């Protein structure tokens, strides 16, 4: 790659100031709006039960192409795109209030927690329940992440959506944090299974498993490092550092989390540990020269060259733990003895209500952190500081609450099965196959997206591509990712990394 063109590419993604949180919320609201239309079509008309070509294309258009439109051609009018998705959904819902396949809630009152737990165990339902709304949330997050990493190299993708240099908020800044939060959310599953079996792993066993999980991520980080340096690929040094990349950050998290999981979480809940880590890190940033070191120090040794990636790991650890805390709360089956508390307080309410409580809690803390009359701290993804952690947590809890609300509206009797088989059938019917495919092999698809992004940038002058050419390339790219993800899903292949 010619040096002049490389410099132009680096300048294209550098020194950006981002956009407002409100705009980011409107753009990302397209995902739950699209899932609402998908859910109404399925719950009222069984549109996706016979999964033929028309259903596949509709699924792709709603849950991939709509998101692509939101971050490109509709980036200046996301409200319009939301209305285009919500209007037919509302009309279909009101015109067809009853459906022959719609599951009704059981007429009998539920037993108390102890009785419910015993009843579920007797029926073989287990402690954990499939959560289609979690699949939709994670699948949509993976779709927008994969689309953005290539779209950012084209002018059709607004510069305000790209990662900010130091202070501020943007769509891609949220994408990085959401990836970690989402990983933390599903990391609650093995923890819950261990609690259900009344087993506790030793520190040594936990660390061994953590390092085993980290090795593939470390290998991916090394491959990316070699590829970027070997191909003289454009890179944004202040994002993570000279040699560091996001895969190294992901690789460091499992060992750190393993240490946290041996703490007495029965006394101090995981969400409070996450808050404690983030507040302590923020105190270090405010009371020492660490912030100045990250922002201004010369890159004259290996540590200073990669200071952003190494030091921000504490913020990402907090985000991961915040996600895990939410997972511990919403993943257990209703009535299970594994039900957790919210911010230390047990709240026996539906999942949607609990998620809105989480979002309000983190939203209030975010307001206190950034308010001029309180702490007055700016958001910084580069530092992964306290406001960034709170913003990511509040945003993802709100997204989960919206997806949960959509599910409750379209499939009200989803979580009242009589046996495990019928429960799985209901959940499959309520789950988009495209989003399930992106969710199932998320990290592998993310790696493929990185490889395809590199290929496009090495073969195409993305800076000179007009809107039409850019959209053709992006649609082809989205289609390739979707086809591969769907093929793996249909063949029941899960690539674990």
PDB file of N, CA, C and O in Angstrom, residues 217-268:
ATOM      1  N   UNK A 217      -7.740 -16.753  21.282  1.00  0.00           N
ATOM      2  CA  UNK A 217      -7.860 -15.312  21.099  1.00  0.00           C
ATOM      3  C   UNK A 217      -6.490 -14.659  20.969  1.00  0.00           C
ATOM      4  O   UNK A 217      -6.300 -13.748  20.156  1.00  0.00           O
ATOM      5  N   UNK A 218      -5.537 -15.149  21.755  1.00  0.00           N
ATOM      6  CA  UNK A 218      -4.170 -14.643  21.656  1.00  0.00           C
ATOM      7  C   UNK A 218      -3.591 -14.947  20.278  1.00  0.00           C
ATOM      8  O   UNK A 218      -2.922 -14.097  19.666  1.00  0.00           O
ATOM      9  N   UNK A 219      -3.873 -16.158  19.780  1.00  0.00           N
ATOM     10  CA  UNK A 219      -3.388 -16.533  18.446  1.00  0.00           C
ATOM     11  C   UNK A 219      -4.000 -15.632  17.374  1.00  0.00           C
ATOM     12  O   UNK A 219      -3.305 -15.186  16.446  1.00  0.00           O
ATOM     13  N   UNK A 220      -5.302 -15.342  17.492  1.00  0.00           N
ATOM     14  CA  UNK A 220      -5.957 -14.452  16.535  1.00  0.00           C
ATOM     15  C   UNK A 220      -5.350 -13.048  16.592  1.00  0.00           C
ATOM     16  O   UNK A 220      -5.173 -12.392  15.558  1.00  0.00           O
ATOM     17  N   UNK A 221      -5.025 -12.593  17.798  1.00  0.00           N
ATOM     18  CA  UNK A 221      -4.391 -11.284  17.936  1.00  0.00           C
ATOM     19  C   UNK A 221      -3.038 -11.238  17.261  1.00  0.00           C
ATOM     20  O   UNK A 221      -2.684 -10.249  16.603  1.00  0.00           O
ATOM     21  N   UNK A 222      -2.259 -12.324  17.397  1.00  0.00           N
ATOM     22  CA  UNK A 222      -0.942 -12.384  16.764  1.00  0.00           C
ATOM     23  C   UNK A 222      -1.068 -12.433  15.238  1.00  0.00           C
ATOM     24  O   UNK A 222      -0.272 -11.806  14.524  1.00  0.00           O
ATOM     25  N   UNK A 223      -2.050 -13.178  14.756  1.00  0.00           N
ATOM     26  CA  UNK A 223      -2.275 -13.249  13.304  1.00  0.00           C
ATOM     27  C   UNK A 223      -2.644 -11.867  12.765  1.00  0.00           C
ATOM     28  O   UNK A 223      -2.130 -11.442  11.719  1.00  0.00           O
ATOM     29  N   UNK A 224      -3.528 -11.176  13.466  1.00  0.00           N
ATOM     30  CA  UNK A 224      -3.905  -9.826  13.022  1.00  0.00           C
ATOM     31  C   UNK A 224      -2.705  -8.886  13.066  1.00  0.00           C
ATOM     32  O   UNK A 224      -2.502  -8.083  12.144  1.00  0.00           O
ATOM     33  N   UNK A 225      -1.917  -8.963  14.121  1.00  0.00           N
ATOM     34  CA  UNK A 225      -0.737  -8.114  14.233  1.00  0.00           C
ATOM     35  C   UNK A 225       0.211  -8.362  13.065  1.00  0.00           C
ATOM     36  O   UNK A 225       0.697  -7.415  12.421  1.00  0.00           O
ATOM     37  N   UNK A 226       0.473  -9.623  12.771  1.00  0.00           N
ATOM     38  CA  UNK A 226       1.374  -9.975  11.673  1.00  0.00           C
ATOM     39  C   UNK A 226       0.814  -9.494  10.334  1.00  0.00           C
ATOM     40  O   UNK A 226       1.544  -8.968   9.488  1.00  0.00           O
ATOM     41  N   UNK A 227      -0.478  -9.647  10.145  1.00  0.00           N
ATOM     42  CA  UNK A 227      -1.102  -9.250   8.883  1.00  0.00           C
ATOM     43  C   UNK A 227      -1.032  -7.743   8.685  1.00  0.00           C
ATOM     44  O   UNK A 227      -0.691  -7.257   7.598  1.00  0.00           O
ATOM     45  N   UNK A 228      -1.364  -6.987   9.732  1.00  0.00           N
ATOM     46  CA  UNK A 228      -1.367  -5.525   9.635  1.00  0.00           C
ATOM     47  C   UNK A 228       0.036  -4.998   9.350  1.00  0.00           C
ATOM     48  O   UNK A 228       0.238  -4.136   8.477  1.00  0.00           O
ATOM     49  N   UNK A 229       1.030  -5.508  10.072  1.00  0.00           N
ATOM     50  CA  UNK A 229       2.403  -5.039   9.885  1.00  0.00           C
ATOM     51  C   UNK A 229       2.988  -5.541   8.573  1.00  0.00           C
ATOM     52  O   UNK A 229       3.673  -4.799   7.858  1.00  0.00           O
ATOM     53  N   UNK A 230       2.706  -6.805   8.244  1.00  0.00           N
ATOM     54  CA  UNK A 230       3.283  -7.386   7.036  1.00  0.00           C
ATOM     55  C   UNK A 230       2.736  -6.778   5.761  1.00  0.00           C
ATOM     56  O   UNK A 230       3.458  -6.629   4.769  1.00  0.00           O
ATOM     57  N   UNK A 231       1.456  -6.402   5.760  1.00  0.00           N
ATOM     58  CA  UNK A 231       0.833  -5.830   4.563  1.00  0.00           C
ATOM     59  C   UNK A 231       0.881  -4.311   4.559  1.00  0.00           C
ATOM     60  O   UNK A 231       0.330  -3.690   3.649  1.00  0.00           O
ATOM     61  N   UNK A 232       1.521  -3.727   5.587  1.00  0.00           N
ATOM     62  CA  UNK A 232       1.593  -2.265   5.711  1.00  0.00           C
ATOM     63  C   UNK A 232       0.197  -1.654   5.652  1.00  0.00           C
ATOM     64  O   UNK A 232      -0.050  -0.656   4.969  1.00  0.00           O
ATOM     65  N   UNK A 233      -0.710  -2.264   6.407  1.00  0.00           N
ATOM     66  CA  UNK A 233      -2.123  -1.889   6.402  1.00  0.00           C
ATOM     67  C   UNK A 233      -2.326  -0.640   7.252  1.00  0.00           C
ATOM     68  O   UNK A 233      -1.663  -0.443   8.275  1.00  0.00           O
ATOM     69  N   UNK A 234      -3.248   0.203   6.844  1.00  0.00           N
ATOM     70  CA  UNK A 234      -3.541   1.419   7.610  1.00  0.00           C
ATOM     71  C   UNK A 234      -4.050   1.051   9.004  1.00  0.00           C
ATOM     72  O   UNK A 234      -4.875   0.149   9.154  1.00  0.00           O
ATOM     73  N   UNK A 235      -3.551   1.755  10.021  1.00  0.00           N
ATOM     74  CA  UNK A 235      -3.973   1.474  11.389  1.00  0.00           C
ATOM     75  C   UNK A 235      -4.065   2.768  12.182  1.00  0.00           C
ATOM     76  O   UNK A 235      -3.360   3.732  11.916  1.00  0.00           O
ATOM     77  N   UNK A 236      -4.939   2.747  13.183  1.00  0.00           N
ATOM     78  CA  UNK A 236      -5.175   3.901  14.040  1.00  0.00           C
ATOM     79  C   UNK A 236      -4.473   3.612  15.366  1.00  0.00           C
ATOM     80  O   UNK A 236      -5.027   2.946  16.246  1.00  0.00           O
ATOM     81  N   UNK A 237      -3.254   4.108  15.525  1.00  0.00           N
ATOM     82  CA  UNK A 237      -2.393   3.727  16.645  1.00  0.00           C
ATOM     83  C   UNK A 237      -2.999   4.087  17.993  1.00  0.00           C
ATOM     84  O   UNK A 237      -2.915   3.315  18.960  1.00  0.00           O
ATOM     85  N   UNK A 238      -3.633   5.243  18.101  1.00  0.00           N
ATOM     86  CA  UNK A 238      -4.167   5.682  19.391  1.00  0.00           C
ATOM     87  C   UNK A 238      -5.399   4.892  19.820  1.00  0.00           C
ATOM     88  O   UNK A 238      -5.921   5.106  20.918  1.00  0.00           O
ATOM     89  N   UNK A 239      -5.871   3.978  18.979  1.00  0.00           N
ATOM     90  CA  UNK A 239      -7.037   3.179  19.341  1.00  0.00           C
ATOM     91  C   UNK A 239      -6.685   2.164  20.430  1.00  0.00           C
ATOM     92  O   UNK A 239      -7.344   2.078  21.464  1.00  0.00           O
ATOM     93  N   UNK A 240      -5.638   1.357  20.190  1.00  0.00           N
ATOM     94  CA  UNK A 240      -5.192   0.366  21.183  1.00  0.00           C
ATOM     95  C   UNK A 240      -3.691   0.445  21.433  1.00  0.00           C
ATOM     96  O   UNK A 240      -3.209   0.002  22.472  1.00  0.00           O
ATOM     97  N   UNK A 241      -2.932   0.956  20.475  1.00  0.00           N
ATOM     98  CA  UNK A 241      -1.485   1.002  20.584  1.00  0.00           C
ATOM     99  C   UNK A 241      -0.838   0.539  19.292  1.00  0.00           C
ATOM    100  O   UNK A 241      -1.510   0.274  18.294  1.00  0.00           O
ATOM    101  N   UNK A 242       0.493   0.450  19.310  1.00  0.00           N
ATOM    102  CA  UNK A 242       1.248   0.098  18.113  1.00  0.00           C
ATOM    103  C   UNK A 242       1.063  -1.371  17.748  1.00  0.00           C
ATOM    104  O   UNK A 242       0.880  -1.711  16.579  1.00  0.00           O
ATOM    105  N   UNK A 243       1.111  -2.249  18.728  1.00  0.00           N
ATOM    106  CA  UNK A 243       1.016  -3.687  18.469  1.00  0.00           C
ATOM    107  C   UNK A 243      -0.286  -4.302  18.972  1.00  0.00           C
ATOM    108  O   UNK A 243      -0.673  -5.385  18.540  1.00  0.00           O
ATOM    109  N   UNK A 244      -0.947  -3.631  19.876  1.00  0.00           N
ATOM    110  CA  UNK A 244      -2.141  -4.185  20.526  1.00  0.00           C
ATOM    111  C   UNK A 244      -3.332  -4.162  19.570  1.00  0.00           C
ATOM    112  O   UNK A 244      -3.426  -3.324  18.677  1.00  0.00           O
ATOM    113  N   UNK A 245      -4.260  -5.096  19.765  1.00  0.00           N
ATOM    114  CA  UNK A 245      -5.529  -5.055  19.042  1.00  0.00           C
ATOM    115  C   UNK A 245      -6.615  -5.650  19.935  1.00  0.00           C
ATOM    116  O   UNK A 245      -6.343  -6.152  21.031  1.00  0.00           O
ATOM    117  N   UNK A 246      -7.838  -5.619  19.454  1.00  0.00           N
ATOM    118  CA  UNK A 246      -8.995  -6.000  20.269  1.00  0.00           C
ATOM    119  C   UNK A 246      -8.948  -7.467  20.691  1.00  0.00           C
ATOM    120  O   UNK A 246      -9.427  -7.830  21.764  1.00  0.00           O
ATOM    121  N   UNK A 247      -8.336  -8.326  19.870  1.00  0.00           N
ATOM    122  CA  UNK A 247      -8.247  -9.741  20.225  1.00  0.00           C
ATOM    123  C   UNK A 247      -7.381  -9.945  21.466  1.00  0.00           C
ATOM    124  O   UNK A 247      -7.648 -10.837  22.280  1.00  0.00           O
ATOM    125  N   UNK A 248      -6.333  -9.138  21.632  1.00  0.00           N
ATOM    126  CA  UNK A 248      -5.510  -9.233  22.834  1.00  0.00           C
ATOM    127  C   UNK A 248      -6.311  -8.825  24.074  1.00  0.00           C
ATOM    128  O   UNK A 248      -6.165  -9.426  25.149  1.00  0.00           O
ATOM    129  N   UNK A 249      -7.141  -7.802  23.923  1.00  0.00           N
ATOM    130  CA  UNK A 249      -8.002  -7.397  25.038  1.00  0.00           C
ATOM    131  C   UNK A 249      -8.941  -8.523  25.428  1.00  0.00           C
ATOM    132  O   UNK A 249      -9.098  -8.839  26.619  1.00  0.00           O
ATOM    133  N   UNK A 250      -9.567  -9.155  24.439  1.00  0.00           N
ATOM    134  CA  UNK A 250     -10.459 -10.284  24.712  1.00  0.00           C
ATOM    135  C   UNK A 250      -9.705 -11.441  25.357  1.00  0.00           C
ATOM    136  O   UNK A 250     -10.250 -12.147  26.212  1.00  0.00           O
ATOM    137  N   UNK A 251      -8.447 -11.649  24.961  1.00  0.00           N
ATOM    138  CA  UNK A 251      -7.658 -12.749  25.512  1.00  0.00           C
ATOM    139  C   UNK A 251      -7.285 -12.524  26.975  1.00  0.00           C
ATOM    140  O   UNK A 251      -7.139 -13.489  27.745  1.00  0.00           O
ATOM    141  N   UNK A 252      -7.134 -11.275  27.377  1.00  0.00           N
ATOM    142  CA  UNK A 252      -6.765 -10.974  28.764  1.00  0.00           C
ATOM    143  C   UNK A 252      -7.939 -11.106  29.733  1.00  0.00           C
ATOM    144  O   UNK A 252      -7.730 -11.317  30.933  1.00  0.00           O
ATOM    145  N   UNK A 253      -9.143 -10.979  29.239  1.00  0.00           N
ATOM    146  CA  UNK A 253     -10.303 -10.951  30.130  1.00  0.00           C
ATOM    147  C   UNK A 253     -10.548 -12.261  30.884  1.00  0.00           C
ATOM    148  O   UNK A 253     -10.813 -12.227  32.098  1.00  0.00           O
ATOM    149  N   UNK A 254     -10.513 -13.446  30.250  1.00  0.00           N
ATOM    150  CA  UNK A 254     -10.833 -14.680  30.985  1.00  0.00           C
ATOM    151  C   UNK A 254      -9.994 -14.911  32.239  1.00  0.00           C
ATOM    152  O   UNK A 254     -10.554 -15.263  33.286  1.00  0.00           O
ATOM    153  N   UNK A 255      -8.646 -14.736  32.205  1.00  0.00           N
ATOM    154  CA  UNK A 255      -7.893 -14.931  33.456  1.00  0.00           C
ATOM    155  C   UNK A 255      -8.285 -13.938  34.553  1.00  0.00           C
ATOM    156  O   UNK A 255      -8.366 -14.312  35.731  1.00  0.00           O
ATOM    157  N   UNK A 256      -8.539 -12.685  34.181  1.00  0.00           N
ATOM    158  CA  UNK A 256      -8.938 -11.698  35.183  1.00  0.00           C
ATOM    159  C   UNK A 256     -10.298 -12.040  35.775  1.00  0.00           C
ATOM    160  O   UNK A 256     -10.518 -11.916  36.991  1.00  0.00           O
ATOM    161  N   UNK A 257     -11.219 -12.484  34.925  1.00  0.00           N
ATOM    162  CA  UNK A 257     -12.548 -12.867  35.403  1.00  0.00           C
ATOM    163  C   UNK A 257     -12.466 -14.086  36.307  1.00  0.00           C
ATOM    164  O   UNK A 257     -13.211 -14.204  37.291  1.00  0.00           O
ATOM    165  N   UNK A 258     -11.542 -15.006  36.006  1.00  0.00           N
ATOM    166  CA  UNK A 258     -11.382 -16.217  36.828  1.00  0.00           C
ATOM    167  C   UNK A 258     -11.028 -15.853  38.263  1.00  0.00           C
ATOM    168  O   UNK A 258     -11.496 -16.506  39.213  1.00  0.00           O
ATOM    169  N   UNK A 259     -10.214 -14.830  38.443  1.00  0.00           N
ATOM    170  CA  UNK A 259      -9.882 -14.384  39.795  1.00  0.00           C
ATOM    171  C   UNK A 259     -11.114 -13.829  40.506  1.00  0.00           C
ATOM    172  O   UNK A 259     -11.326 -14.072  41.696  1.00  0.00           O
ATOM    173  N   UNK A 260     -11.935 -13.095  39.783  1.00  0.00           N
ATOM    174  CA  UNK A 260     -13.132 -12.498  40.377  1.00  0.00           C
ATOM    175  C   UNK A 260     -14.120 -13.575  40.806  1.00  0.00           C
ATOM    176  O   UNK A 260     -14.768 -13.471  41.858  1.00  0.00           O
ATOM    177  N   UNK A 261     -14.227 -14.653  40.021  1.00  0.00           N
ATOM    178  CA  UNK A 261     -15.238 -15.671  40.284  1.00  0.00           C
ATOM    179  C   UNK A 261     -14.951 -16.508  41.527  1.00  0.00           C
ATOM    180  O   UNK A 261     -15.833 -17.206  42.012  1.00  0.00           O
ATOM    181  N   UNK A 262     -13.727 -16.419  42.051  1.00  0.00           N
ATOM    182  CA  UNK A 262     -13.435 -17.141  43.297  1.00  0.00           C
ATOM    183  C   UNK A 262     -13.715 -16.271  44.518  1.00  0.00           C
ATOM    184  O   UNK A 262     -13.595 -16.743  45.655  1.00  0.00           O
ATOM    185  N   UNK A 263     -14.105 -15.009  44.278  1.00  0.00           N
ATOM    186  CA  UNK A 263     -14.461 -14.142  45.391  1.00  0.00           C
ATOM    187  C   UNK A 263     -15.822 -14.541  45.945  1.00  0.00           C
ATOM    188  O   UNK A 263     -16.641 -15.142  45.248  1.00  0.00           O
ATOM    189  N   UNK A 264     -16.121 -14.212  47.198  1.00  0.00           N
ATOM    190  CA  UNK A 264     -17.418 -14.559  47.802  1.00  0.00           C
ATOM    191  C   UNK A 264     -18.545 -13.694  47.266  1.00  0.00           C
ATOM    192  O   UNK A 264     -18.973 -12.726  47.890  1.00  0.00           O
ATOM    193  N   UNK A 265     -19.028 -14.011  46.031  1.00  0.00           N
ATOM    194  CA  UNK A 265     -20.070 -13.190  45.399  1.00  0.00           C
ATOM    195  C   UNK A 265     -21.404 -13.279  46.128  1.00  0.00           C
ATOM    196  O   UNK A 265     -22.308 -12.502  45.851  1.00  0.00           O
ATOM    197  N   UNK A 266     -21.536 -14.235  47.051  1.00  0.00           N
ATOM    198  CA  UNK A 266     -22.754 -14.279  47.844  1.00  0.00           C
ATOM    199  C   UNK A 266     -22.831 -13.105  48.798  1.00  0.00           C
ATOM    200  O   UNK A 266     -23.897 -12.714  49.254  1.00  0.00           O
ATOM    201  N   UNK A 267     -21.646 -12.553  49.133  1.00  0.00           N
ATOM    202  CA  UNK A 267     -21.593 -11.391  50.027  1.00  0.00           C
ATOM    203  C   UNK A 267     -21.599 -10.097  49.213  1.00  0.00           C
ATOM    204  O   UNK A 267     -22.334  -9.158  49.511  1.00  0.00           O
ATOM    205  N   UNK A 268     -20.781 -10.054  48.176  1.00  0.00           N
ATOM    206  CA  UNK A 268     -20.713  -8.891  47.286  1.00  0.00           C
ATOM    207  C   UNK A 268     -21.095  -9.355  45.886  1.00  0.00           C
ATOM    208  O   UNK A 268     -20.423 -10.198  45.309  1.00  0.00           O
TER     209      UNK A 268
END
